[in-house]
N, CA, C and O atoms as a printed pandas DataFrame, in Angstrom:
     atom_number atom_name residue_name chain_id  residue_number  x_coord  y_coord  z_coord
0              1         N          UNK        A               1  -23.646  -39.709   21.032
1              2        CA          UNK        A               1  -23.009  -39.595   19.726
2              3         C          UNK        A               1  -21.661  -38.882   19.875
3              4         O          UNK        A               1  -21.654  -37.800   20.462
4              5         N          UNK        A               2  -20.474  -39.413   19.376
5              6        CA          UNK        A               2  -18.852  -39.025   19.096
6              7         C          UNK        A               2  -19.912  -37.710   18.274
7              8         O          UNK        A               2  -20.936  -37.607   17.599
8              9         N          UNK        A               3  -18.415  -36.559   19.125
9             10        CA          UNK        A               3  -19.168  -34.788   18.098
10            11         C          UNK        A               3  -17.278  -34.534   17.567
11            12         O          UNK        A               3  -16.878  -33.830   16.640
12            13         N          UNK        A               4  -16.504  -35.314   18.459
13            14        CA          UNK        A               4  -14.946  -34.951   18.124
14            15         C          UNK        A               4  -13.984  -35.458   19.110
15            16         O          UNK        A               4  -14.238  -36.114   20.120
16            17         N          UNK        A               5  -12.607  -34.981   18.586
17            18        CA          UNK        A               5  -11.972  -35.273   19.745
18            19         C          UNK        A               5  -11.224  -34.120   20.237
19            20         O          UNK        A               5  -10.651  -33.283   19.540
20            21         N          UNK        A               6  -11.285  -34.159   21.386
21            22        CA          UNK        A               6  -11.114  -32.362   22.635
22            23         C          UNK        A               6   -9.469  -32.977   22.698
23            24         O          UNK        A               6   -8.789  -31.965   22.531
24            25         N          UNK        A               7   -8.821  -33.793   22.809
25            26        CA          UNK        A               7   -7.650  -33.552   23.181
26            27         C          UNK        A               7   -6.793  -34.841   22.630
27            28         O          UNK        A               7   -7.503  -35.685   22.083
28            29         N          UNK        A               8   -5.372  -35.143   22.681
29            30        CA          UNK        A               8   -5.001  -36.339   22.437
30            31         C          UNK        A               8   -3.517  -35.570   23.512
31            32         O          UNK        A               8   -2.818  -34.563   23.404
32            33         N          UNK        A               9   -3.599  -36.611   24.404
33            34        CA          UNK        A               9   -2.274  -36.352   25.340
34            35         C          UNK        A               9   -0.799  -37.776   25.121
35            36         O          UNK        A               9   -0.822  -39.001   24.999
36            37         N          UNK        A              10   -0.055  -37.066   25.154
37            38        CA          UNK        A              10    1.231  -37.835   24.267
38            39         C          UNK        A              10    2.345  -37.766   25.679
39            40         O          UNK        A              10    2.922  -36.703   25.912
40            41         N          UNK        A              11    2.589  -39.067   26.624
41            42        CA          UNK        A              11    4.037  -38.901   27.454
42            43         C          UNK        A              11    5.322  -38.453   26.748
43            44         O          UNK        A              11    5.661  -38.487   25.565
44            45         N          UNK        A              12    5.949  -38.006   27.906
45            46        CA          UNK        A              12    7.440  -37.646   27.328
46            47         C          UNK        A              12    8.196  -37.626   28.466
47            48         O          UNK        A              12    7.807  -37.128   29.523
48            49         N          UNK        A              13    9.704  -38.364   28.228
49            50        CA          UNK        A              13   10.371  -38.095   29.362
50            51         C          UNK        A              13   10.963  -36.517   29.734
51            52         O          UNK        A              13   11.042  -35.933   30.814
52            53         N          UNK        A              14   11.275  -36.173   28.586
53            54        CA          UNK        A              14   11.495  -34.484   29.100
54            55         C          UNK        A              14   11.151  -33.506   28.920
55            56         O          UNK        A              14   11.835  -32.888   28.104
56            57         N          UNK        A              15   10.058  -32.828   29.460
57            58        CA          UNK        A              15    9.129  -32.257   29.584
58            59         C          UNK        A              15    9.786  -30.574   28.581
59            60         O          UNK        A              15    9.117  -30.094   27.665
60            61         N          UNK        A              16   10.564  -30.224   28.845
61            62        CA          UNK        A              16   11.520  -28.758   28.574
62            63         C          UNK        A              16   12.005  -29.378   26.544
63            64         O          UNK        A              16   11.891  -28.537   25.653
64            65         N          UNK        A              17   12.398  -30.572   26.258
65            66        CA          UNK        A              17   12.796  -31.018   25.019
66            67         C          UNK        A              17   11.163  -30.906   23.982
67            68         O          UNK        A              17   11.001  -30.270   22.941
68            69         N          UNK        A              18   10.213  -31.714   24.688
69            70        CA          UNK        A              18    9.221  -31.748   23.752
70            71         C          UNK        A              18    8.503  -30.869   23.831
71            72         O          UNK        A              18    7.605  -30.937   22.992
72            73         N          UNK        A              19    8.436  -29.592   24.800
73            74        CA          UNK        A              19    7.822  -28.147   24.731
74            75         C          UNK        A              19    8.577  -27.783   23.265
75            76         O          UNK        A              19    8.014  -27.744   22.171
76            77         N          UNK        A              20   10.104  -27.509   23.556
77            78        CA          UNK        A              20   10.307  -26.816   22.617
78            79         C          UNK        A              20   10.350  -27.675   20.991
79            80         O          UNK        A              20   10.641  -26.939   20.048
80            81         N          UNK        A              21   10.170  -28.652   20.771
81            82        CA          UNK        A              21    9.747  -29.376   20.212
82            83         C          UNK        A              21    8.944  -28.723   18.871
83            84         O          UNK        A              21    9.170  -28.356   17.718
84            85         N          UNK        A              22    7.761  -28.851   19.927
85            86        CA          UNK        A              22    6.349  -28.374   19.483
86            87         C          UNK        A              22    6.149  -27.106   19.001
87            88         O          UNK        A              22    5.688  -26.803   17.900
88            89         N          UNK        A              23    6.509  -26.401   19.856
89            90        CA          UNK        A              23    6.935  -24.883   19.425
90            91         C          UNK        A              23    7.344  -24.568   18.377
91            92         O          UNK        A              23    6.769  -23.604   17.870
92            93         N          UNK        A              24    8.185  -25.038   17.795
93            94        CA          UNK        A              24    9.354  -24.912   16.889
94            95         C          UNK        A              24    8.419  -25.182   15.494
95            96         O          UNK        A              24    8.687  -24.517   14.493
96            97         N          UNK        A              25    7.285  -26.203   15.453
97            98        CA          UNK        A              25    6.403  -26.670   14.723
98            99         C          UNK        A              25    5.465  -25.890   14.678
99           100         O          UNK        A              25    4.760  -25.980   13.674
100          101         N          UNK        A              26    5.038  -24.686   15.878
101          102        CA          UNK        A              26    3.933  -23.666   15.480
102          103         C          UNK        A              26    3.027  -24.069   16.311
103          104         O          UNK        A              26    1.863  -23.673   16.366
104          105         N          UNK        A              27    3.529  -24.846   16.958
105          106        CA          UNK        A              27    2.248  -25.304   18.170
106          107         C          UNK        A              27    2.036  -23.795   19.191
107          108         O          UNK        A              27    2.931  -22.951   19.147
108          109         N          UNK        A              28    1.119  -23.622   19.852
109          110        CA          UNK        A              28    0.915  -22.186   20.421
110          111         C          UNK        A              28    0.763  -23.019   22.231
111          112         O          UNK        A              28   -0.045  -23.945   22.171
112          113         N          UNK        A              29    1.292  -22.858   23.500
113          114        CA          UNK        A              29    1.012  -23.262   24.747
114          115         C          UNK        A              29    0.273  -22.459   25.249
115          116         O          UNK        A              29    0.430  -21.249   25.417
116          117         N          UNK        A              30   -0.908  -23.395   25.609
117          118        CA          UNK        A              30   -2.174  -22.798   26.542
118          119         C          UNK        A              30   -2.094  -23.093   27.828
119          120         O          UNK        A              30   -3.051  -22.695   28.492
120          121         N          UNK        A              31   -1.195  -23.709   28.441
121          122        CA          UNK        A              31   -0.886  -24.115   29.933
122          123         C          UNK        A              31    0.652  -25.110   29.995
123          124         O          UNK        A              31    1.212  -25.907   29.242
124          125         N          UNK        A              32    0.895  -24.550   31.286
125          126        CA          UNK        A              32    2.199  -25.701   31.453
126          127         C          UNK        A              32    3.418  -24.556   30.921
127          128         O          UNK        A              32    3.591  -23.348   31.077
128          129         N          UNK        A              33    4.130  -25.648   30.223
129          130        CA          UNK        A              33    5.556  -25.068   29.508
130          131         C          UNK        A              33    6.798  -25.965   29.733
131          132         O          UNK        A              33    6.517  -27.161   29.803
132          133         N          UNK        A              34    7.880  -25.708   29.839
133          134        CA          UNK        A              34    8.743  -26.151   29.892
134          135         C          UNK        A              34    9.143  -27.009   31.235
135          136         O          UNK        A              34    9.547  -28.168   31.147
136          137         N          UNK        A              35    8.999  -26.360   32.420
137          138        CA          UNK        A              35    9.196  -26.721   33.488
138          139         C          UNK        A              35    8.222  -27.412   34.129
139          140         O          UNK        A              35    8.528  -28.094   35.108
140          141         N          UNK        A              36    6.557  -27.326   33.561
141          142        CA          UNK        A              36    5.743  -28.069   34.038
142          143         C          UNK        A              36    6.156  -29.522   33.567
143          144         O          UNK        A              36    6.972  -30.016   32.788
144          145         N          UNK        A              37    5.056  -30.005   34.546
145          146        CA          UNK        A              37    4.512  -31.730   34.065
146          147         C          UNK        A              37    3.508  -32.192   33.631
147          148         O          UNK        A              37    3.150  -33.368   33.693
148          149         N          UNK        A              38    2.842  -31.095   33.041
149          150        CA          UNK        A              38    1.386  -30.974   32.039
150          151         C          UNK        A              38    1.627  -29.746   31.068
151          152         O          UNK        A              38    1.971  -28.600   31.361
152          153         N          UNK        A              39    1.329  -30.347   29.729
153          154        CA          UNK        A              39    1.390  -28.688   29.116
154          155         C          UNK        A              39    0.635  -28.729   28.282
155          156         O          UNK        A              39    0.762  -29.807   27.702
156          157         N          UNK        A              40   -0.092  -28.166   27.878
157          158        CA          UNK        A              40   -1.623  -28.279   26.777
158          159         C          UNK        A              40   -1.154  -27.121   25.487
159          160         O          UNK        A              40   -1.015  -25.909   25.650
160          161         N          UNK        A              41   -1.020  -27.667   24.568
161          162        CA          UNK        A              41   -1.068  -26.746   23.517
162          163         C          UNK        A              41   -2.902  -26.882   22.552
163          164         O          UNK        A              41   -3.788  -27.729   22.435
164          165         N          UNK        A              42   -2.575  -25.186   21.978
165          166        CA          UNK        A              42   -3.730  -25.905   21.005
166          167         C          UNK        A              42   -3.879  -26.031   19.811
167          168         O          UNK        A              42   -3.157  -25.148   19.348
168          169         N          UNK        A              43   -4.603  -26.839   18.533
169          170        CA          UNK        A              43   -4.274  -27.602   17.751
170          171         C          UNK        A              43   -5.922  -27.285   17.061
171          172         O          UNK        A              43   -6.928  -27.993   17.002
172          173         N          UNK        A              44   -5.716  -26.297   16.734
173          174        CA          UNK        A              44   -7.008  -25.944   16.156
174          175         C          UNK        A              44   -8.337  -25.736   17.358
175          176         O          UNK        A              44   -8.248  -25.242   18.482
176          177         N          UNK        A              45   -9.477  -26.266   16.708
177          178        CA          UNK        A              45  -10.360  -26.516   17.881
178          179         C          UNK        A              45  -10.122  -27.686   19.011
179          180         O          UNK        A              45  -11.127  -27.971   19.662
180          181         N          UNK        A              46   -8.990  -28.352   19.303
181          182        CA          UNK        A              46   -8.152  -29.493   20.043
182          183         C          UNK        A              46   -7.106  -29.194   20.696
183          184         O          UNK        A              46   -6.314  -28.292   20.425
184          185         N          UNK        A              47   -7.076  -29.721   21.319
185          186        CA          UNK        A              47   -5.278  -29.691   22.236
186          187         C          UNK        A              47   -4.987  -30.828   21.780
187          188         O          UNK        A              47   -5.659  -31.753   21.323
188          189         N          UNK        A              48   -3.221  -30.552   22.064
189          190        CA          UNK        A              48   -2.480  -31.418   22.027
190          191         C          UNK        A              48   -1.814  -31.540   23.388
191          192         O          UNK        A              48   -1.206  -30.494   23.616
192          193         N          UNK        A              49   -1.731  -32.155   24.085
193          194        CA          UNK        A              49   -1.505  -32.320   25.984
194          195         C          UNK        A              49    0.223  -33.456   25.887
195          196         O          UNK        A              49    0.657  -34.335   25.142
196          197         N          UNK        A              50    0.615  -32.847   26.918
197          198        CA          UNK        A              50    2.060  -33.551   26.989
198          199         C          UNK        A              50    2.149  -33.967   28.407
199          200         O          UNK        A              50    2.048  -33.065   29.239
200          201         N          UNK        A              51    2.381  -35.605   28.968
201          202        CA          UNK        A              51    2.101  -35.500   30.066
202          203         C          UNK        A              51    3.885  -36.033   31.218
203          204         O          UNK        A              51    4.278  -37.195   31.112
204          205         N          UNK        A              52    4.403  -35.381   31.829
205          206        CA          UNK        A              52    5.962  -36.231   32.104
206          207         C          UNK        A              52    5.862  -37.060   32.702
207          208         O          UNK        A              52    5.050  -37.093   33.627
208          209         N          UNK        A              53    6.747  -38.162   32.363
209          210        CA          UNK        A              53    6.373  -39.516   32.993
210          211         C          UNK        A              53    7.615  -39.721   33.294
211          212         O          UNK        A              53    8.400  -38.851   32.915
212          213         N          UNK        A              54    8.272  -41.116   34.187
213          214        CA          UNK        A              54    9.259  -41.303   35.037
214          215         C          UNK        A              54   10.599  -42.052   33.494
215          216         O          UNK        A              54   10.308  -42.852   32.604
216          217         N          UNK        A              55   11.569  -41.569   33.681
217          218        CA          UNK        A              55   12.214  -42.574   32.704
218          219         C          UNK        A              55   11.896  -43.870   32.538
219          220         O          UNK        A              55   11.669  -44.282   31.401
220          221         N          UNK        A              56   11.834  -44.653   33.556
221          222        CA          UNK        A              56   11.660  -45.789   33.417
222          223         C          UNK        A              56   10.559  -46.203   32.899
223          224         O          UNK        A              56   10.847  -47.191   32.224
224          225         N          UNK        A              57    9.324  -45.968   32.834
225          226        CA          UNK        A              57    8.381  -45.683   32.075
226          227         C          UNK        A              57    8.395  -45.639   30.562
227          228         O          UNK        A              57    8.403  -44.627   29.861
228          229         N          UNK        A              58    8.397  -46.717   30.231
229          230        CA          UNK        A              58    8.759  -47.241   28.625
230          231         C          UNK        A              58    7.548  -47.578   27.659
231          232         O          UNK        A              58    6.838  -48.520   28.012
232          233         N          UNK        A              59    7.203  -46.874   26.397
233          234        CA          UNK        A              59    5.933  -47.187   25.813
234          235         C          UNK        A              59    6.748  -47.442   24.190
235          236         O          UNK        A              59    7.793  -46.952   23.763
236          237         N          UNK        A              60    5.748  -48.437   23.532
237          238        CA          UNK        A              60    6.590  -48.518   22.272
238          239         C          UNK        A              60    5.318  -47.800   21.089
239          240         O          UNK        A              60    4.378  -47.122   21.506
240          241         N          UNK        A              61    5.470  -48.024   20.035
241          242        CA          UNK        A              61    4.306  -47.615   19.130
242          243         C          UNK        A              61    3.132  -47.648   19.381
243          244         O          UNK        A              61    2.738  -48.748   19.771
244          245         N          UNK        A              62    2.303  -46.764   19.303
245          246        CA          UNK        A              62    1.142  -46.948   19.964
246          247         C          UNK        A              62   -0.335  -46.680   18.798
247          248         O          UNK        A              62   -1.510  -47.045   18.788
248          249         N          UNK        A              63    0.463  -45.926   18.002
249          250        CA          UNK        A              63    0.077  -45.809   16.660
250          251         C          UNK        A              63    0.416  -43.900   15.796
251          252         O          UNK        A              63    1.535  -43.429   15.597
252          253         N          UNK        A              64   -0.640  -43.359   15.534
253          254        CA          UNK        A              64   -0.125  -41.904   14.810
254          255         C          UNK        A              64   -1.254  -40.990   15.139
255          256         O          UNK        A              64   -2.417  -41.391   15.096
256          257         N          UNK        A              65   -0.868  -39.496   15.541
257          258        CA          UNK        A              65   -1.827  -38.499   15.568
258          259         C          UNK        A              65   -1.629  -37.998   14.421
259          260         O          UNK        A              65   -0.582  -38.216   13.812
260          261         N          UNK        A              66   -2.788  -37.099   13.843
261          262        CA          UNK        A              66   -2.936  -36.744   12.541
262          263         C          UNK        A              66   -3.167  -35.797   12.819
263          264         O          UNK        A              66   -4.108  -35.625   13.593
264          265         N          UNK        A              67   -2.208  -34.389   12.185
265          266        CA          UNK        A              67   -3.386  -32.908   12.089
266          267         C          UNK        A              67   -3.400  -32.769   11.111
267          268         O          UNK        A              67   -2.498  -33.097   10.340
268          269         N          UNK        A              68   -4.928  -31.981   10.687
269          270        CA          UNK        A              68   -4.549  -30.505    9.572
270          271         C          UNK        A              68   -4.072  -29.574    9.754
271          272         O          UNK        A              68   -4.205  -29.061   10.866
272          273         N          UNK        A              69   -3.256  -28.896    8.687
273          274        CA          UNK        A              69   -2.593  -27.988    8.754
274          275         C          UNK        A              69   -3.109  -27.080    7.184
275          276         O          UNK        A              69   -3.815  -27.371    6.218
276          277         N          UNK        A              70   -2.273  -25.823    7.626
277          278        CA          UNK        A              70   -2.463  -25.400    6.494
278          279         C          UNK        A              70   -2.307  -25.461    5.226
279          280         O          UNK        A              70   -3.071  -25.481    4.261
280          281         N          UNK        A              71   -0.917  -25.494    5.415
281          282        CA          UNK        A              71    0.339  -25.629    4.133
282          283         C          UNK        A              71    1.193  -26.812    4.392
283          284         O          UNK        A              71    2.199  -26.585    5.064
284          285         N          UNK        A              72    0.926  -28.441    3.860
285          286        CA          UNK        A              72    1.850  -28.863    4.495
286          287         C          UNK        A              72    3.280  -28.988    3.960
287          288         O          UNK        A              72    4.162  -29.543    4.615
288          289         N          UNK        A              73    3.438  -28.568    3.005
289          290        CA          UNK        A              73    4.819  -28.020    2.215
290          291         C          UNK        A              73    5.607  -27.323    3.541
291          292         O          UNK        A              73    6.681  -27.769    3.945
292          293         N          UNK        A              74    5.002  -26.300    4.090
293          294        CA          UNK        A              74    5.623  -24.877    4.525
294          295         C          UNK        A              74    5.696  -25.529    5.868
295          296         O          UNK        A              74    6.873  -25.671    6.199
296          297         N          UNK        A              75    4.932  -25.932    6.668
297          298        CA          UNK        A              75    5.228  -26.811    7.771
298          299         C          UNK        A              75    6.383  -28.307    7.901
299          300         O          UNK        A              75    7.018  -28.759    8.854
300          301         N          UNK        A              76    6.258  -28.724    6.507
301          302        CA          UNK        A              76    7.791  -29.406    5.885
302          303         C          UNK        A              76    9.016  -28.307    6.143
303          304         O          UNK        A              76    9.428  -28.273    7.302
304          305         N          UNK        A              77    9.392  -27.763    5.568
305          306        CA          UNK        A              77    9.975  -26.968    5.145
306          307         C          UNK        A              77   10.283  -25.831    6.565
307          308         O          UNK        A              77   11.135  -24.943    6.540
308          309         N          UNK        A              78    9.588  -26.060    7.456
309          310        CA          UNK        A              78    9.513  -25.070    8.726
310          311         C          UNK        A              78   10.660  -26.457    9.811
311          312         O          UNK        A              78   11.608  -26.182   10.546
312          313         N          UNK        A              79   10.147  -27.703    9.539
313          314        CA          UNK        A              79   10.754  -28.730   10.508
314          315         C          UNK        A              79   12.142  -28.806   10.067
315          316         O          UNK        A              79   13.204  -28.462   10.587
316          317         N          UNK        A              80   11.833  -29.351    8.967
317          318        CA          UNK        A              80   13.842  -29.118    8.591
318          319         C          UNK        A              80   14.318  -27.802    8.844
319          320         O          UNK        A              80   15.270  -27.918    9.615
320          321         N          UNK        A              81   14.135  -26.717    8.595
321          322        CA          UNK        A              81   15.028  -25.800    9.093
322          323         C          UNK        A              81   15.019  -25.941   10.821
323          324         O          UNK        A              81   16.144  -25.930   11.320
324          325         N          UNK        A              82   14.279  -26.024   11.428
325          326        CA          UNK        A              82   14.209  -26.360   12.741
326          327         C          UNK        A              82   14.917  -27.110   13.590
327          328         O          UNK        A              82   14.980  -27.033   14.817
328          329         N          UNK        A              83   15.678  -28.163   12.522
329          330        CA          UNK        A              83   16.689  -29.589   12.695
330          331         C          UNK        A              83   15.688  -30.896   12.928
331          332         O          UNK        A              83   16.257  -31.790   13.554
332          333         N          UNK        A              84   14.744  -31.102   12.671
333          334        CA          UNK        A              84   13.657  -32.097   12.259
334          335         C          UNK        A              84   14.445  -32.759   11.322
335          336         O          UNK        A              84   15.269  -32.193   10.603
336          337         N          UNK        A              85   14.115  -34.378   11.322
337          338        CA          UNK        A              85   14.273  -35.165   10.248
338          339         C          UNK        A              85   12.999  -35.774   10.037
339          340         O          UNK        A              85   12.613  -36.690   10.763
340          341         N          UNK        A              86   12.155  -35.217    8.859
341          342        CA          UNK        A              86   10.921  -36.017    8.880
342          343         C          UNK        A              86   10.811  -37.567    8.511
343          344         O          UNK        A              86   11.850  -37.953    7.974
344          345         N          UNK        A              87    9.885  -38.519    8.642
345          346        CA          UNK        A              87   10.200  -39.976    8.144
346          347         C          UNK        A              87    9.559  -39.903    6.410
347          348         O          UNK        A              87    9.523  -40.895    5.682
348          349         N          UNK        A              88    9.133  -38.631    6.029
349          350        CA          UNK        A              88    8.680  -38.926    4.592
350          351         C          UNK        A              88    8.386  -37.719    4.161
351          352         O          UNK        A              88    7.702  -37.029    4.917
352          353         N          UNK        A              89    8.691  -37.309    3.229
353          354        CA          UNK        A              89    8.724  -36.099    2.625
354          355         C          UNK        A              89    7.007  -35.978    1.635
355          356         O          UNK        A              89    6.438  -36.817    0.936
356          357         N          UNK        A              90    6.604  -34.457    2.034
357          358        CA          UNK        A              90    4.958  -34.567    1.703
358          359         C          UNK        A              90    4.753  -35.406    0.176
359          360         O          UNK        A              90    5.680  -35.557   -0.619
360          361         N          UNK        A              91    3.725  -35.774    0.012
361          362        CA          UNK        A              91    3.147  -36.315   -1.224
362          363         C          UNK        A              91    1.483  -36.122   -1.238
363          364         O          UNK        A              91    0.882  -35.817   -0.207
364          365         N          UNK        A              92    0.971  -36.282   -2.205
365          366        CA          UNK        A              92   -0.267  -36.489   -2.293
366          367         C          UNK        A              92   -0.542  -38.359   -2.024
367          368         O          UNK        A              92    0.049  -39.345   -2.464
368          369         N          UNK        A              93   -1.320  -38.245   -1.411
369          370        CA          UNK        A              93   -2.003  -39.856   -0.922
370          371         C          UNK        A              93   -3.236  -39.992   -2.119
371          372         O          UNK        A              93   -3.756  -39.039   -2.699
372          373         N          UNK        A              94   -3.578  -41.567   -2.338
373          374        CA          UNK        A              94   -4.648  -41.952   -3.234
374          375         C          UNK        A              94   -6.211  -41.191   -2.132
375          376         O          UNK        A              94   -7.243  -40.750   -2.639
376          377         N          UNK        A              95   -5.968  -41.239   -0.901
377          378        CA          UNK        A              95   -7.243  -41.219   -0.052
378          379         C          UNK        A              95   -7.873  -39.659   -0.515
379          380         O          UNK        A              95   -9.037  -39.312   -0.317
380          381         N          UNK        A              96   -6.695  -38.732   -1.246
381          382        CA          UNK        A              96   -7.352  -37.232   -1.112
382          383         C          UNK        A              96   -6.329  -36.327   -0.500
383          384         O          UNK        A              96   -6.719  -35.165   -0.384
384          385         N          UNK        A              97   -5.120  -36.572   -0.082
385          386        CA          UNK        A              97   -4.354  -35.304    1.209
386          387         C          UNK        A              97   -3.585  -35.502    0.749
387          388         O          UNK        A              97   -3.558  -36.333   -0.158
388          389         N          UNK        A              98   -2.717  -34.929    1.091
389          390        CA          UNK        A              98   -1.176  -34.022    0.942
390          391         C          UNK        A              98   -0.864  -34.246    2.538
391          392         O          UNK        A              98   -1.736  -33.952    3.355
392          393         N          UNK        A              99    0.267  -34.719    2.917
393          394        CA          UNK        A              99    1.061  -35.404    4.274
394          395         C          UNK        A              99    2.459  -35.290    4.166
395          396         O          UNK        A              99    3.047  -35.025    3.117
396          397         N          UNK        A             100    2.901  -35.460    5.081
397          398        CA          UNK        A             100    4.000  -36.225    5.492
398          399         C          UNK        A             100    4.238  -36.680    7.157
399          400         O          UNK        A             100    3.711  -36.105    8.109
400          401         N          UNK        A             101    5.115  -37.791    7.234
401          402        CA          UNK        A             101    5.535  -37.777    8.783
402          403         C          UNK        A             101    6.548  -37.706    9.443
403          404         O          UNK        A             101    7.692  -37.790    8.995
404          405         N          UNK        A             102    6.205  -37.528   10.684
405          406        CA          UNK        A             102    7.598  -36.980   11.869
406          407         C          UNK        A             102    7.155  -37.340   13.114
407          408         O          UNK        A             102    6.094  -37.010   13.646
408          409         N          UNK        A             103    8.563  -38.462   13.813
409          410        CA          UNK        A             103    8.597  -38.360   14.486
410          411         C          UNK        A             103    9.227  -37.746   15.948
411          412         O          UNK        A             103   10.393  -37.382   16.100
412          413         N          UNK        A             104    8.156  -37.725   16.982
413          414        CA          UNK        A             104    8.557  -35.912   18.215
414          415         C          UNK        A             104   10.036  -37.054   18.806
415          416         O          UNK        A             104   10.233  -38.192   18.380
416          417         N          UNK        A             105   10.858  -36.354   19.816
417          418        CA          UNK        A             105   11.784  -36.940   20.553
418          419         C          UNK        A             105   11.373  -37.917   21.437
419          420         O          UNK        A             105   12.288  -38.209   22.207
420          421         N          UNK        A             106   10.297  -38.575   21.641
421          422        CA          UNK        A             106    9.751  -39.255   22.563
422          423         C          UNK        A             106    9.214  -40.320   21.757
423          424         O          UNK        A             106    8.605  -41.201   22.365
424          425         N          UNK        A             107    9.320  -40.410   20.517
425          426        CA          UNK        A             107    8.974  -41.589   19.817
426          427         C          UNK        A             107    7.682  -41.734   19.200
427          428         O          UNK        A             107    7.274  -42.759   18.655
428          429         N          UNK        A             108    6.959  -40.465   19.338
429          430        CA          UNK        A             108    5.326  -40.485   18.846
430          431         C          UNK        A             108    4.999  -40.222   17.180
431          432         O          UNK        A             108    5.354  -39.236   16.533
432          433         N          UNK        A             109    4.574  -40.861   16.910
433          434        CA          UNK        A             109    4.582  -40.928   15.136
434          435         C          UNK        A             109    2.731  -39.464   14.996
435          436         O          UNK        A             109    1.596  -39.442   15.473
436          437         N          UNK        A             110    3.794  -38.334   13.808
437          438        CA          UNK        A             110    3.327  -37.542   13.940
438          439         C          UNK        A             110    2.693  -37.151   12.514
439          440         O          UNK        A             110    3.578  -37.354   11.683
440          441         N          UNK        A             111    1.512  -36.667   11.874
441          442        CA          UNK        A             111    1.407  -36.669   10.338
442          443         C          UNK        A             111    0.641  -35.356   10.572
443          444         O          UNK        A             111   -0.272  -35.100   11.357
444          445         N          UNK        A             112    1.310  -34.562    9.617
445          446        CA          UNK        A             112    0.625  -33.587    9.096
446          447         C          UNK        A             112   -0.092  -33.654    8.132
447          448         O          UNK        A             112    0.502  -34.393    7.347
448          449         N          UNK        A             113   -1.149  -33.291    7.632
449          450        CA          UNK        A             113   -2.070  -32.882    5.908
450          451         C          UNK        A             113   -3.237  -32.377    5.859
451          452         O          UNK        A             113   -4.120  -32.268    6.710
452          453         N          UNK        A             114   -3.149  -32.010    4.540
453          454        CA          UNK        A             114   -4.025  -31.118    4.082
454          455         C          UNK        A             114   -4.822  -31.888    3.025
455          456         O          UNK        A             114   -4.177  -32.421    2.122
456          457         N          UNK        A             115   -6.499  -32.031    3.045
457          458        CA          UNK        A             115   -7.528  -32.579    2.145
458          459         C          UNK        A             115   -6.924  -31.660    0.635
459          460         O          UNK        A             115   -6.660  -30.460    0.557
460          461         N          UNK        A             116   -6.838  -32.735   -0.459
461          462        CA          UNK        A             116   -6.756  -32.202   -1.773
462          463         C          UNK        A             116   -8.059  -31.627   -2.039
463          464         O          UNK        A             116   -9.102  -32.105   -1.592
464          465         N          UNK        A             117   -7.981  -30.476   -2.858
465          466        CA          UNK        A             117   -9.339  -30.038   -4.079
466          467         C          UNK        A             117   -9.704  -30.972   -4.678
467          468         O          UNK        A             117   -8.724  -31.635   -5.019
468          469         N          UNK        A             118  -10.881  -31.520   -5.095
469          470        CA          UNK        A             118  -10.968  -32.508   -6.010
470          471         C          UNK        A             118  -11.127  -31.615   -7.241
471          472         O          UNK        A             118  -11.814  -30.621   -7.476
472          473         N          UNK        A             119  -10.215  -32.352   -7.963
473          474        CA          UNK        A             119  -10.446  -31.604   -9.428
474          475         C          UNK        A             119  -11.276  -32.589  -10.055
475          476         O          UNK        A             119  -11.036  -33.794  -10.136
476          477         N          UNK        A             120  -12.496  -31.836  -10.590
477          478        CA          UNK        A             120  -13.878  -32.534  -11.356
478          479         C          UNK        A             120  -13.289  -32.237  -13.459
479          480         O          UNK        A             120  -14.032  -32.612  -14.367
């Protein structure tokens, strides 16, 4: 039986750009860093893993990682000052959440949100 998922690892050609990247977003590094060619951040009870791959090494859409977050206003609002251009500014979705998306320098489509309260 699926209990979760332990990690989701994302290539990048430059290993030092999408550290600080992430960082900048509140990501916390549990291994690696800038100069490595593995760097594991963590992402609640999950990592988020960055792995360097050769330039030539070309991937196109592959699809979207999703986190929760806390606040996704304030994590908006944390990327633009950061120099982030997100692809959509948060909203509430029909499904229940509060989102928006961004994509990292490496082309990976990224969504933050937070489950709405249901108001009864």
């Amino acid at each position: 039986m699926i209990e979760g998922i332990s990690a989701i690892t994302l290539a990048t050609h430059e290993m030092s750009r999408a550290v600080r990247f992430y960082r900048a977003l509140g990501f916390e590094v549990q291994h690696g860093g800038e100069e490595s060619s593995f760097t594991s951040f963590r992402a609640g009870a999950s990592y988020l893993n960055l792995i360097a791959q050769p330039a030539e090494r070309r991937w196109f859409w592959w699809g979207r990682a999703i986190f929760y977050v806390t606040d996704v206003d304030a994590l908006y609002d944390r990327a633009l000052t950061t120099g982030c251009l997100p692809t959509t500014a948060p909203r509430d979705a029909e499904w229940g959440e509060r989102f928006f998306h961004l994509t990292d320098p490496d082309g990976h489509e990224l969504s933050f949100a937070r489950p709405l309260l249901s108001v009864q």
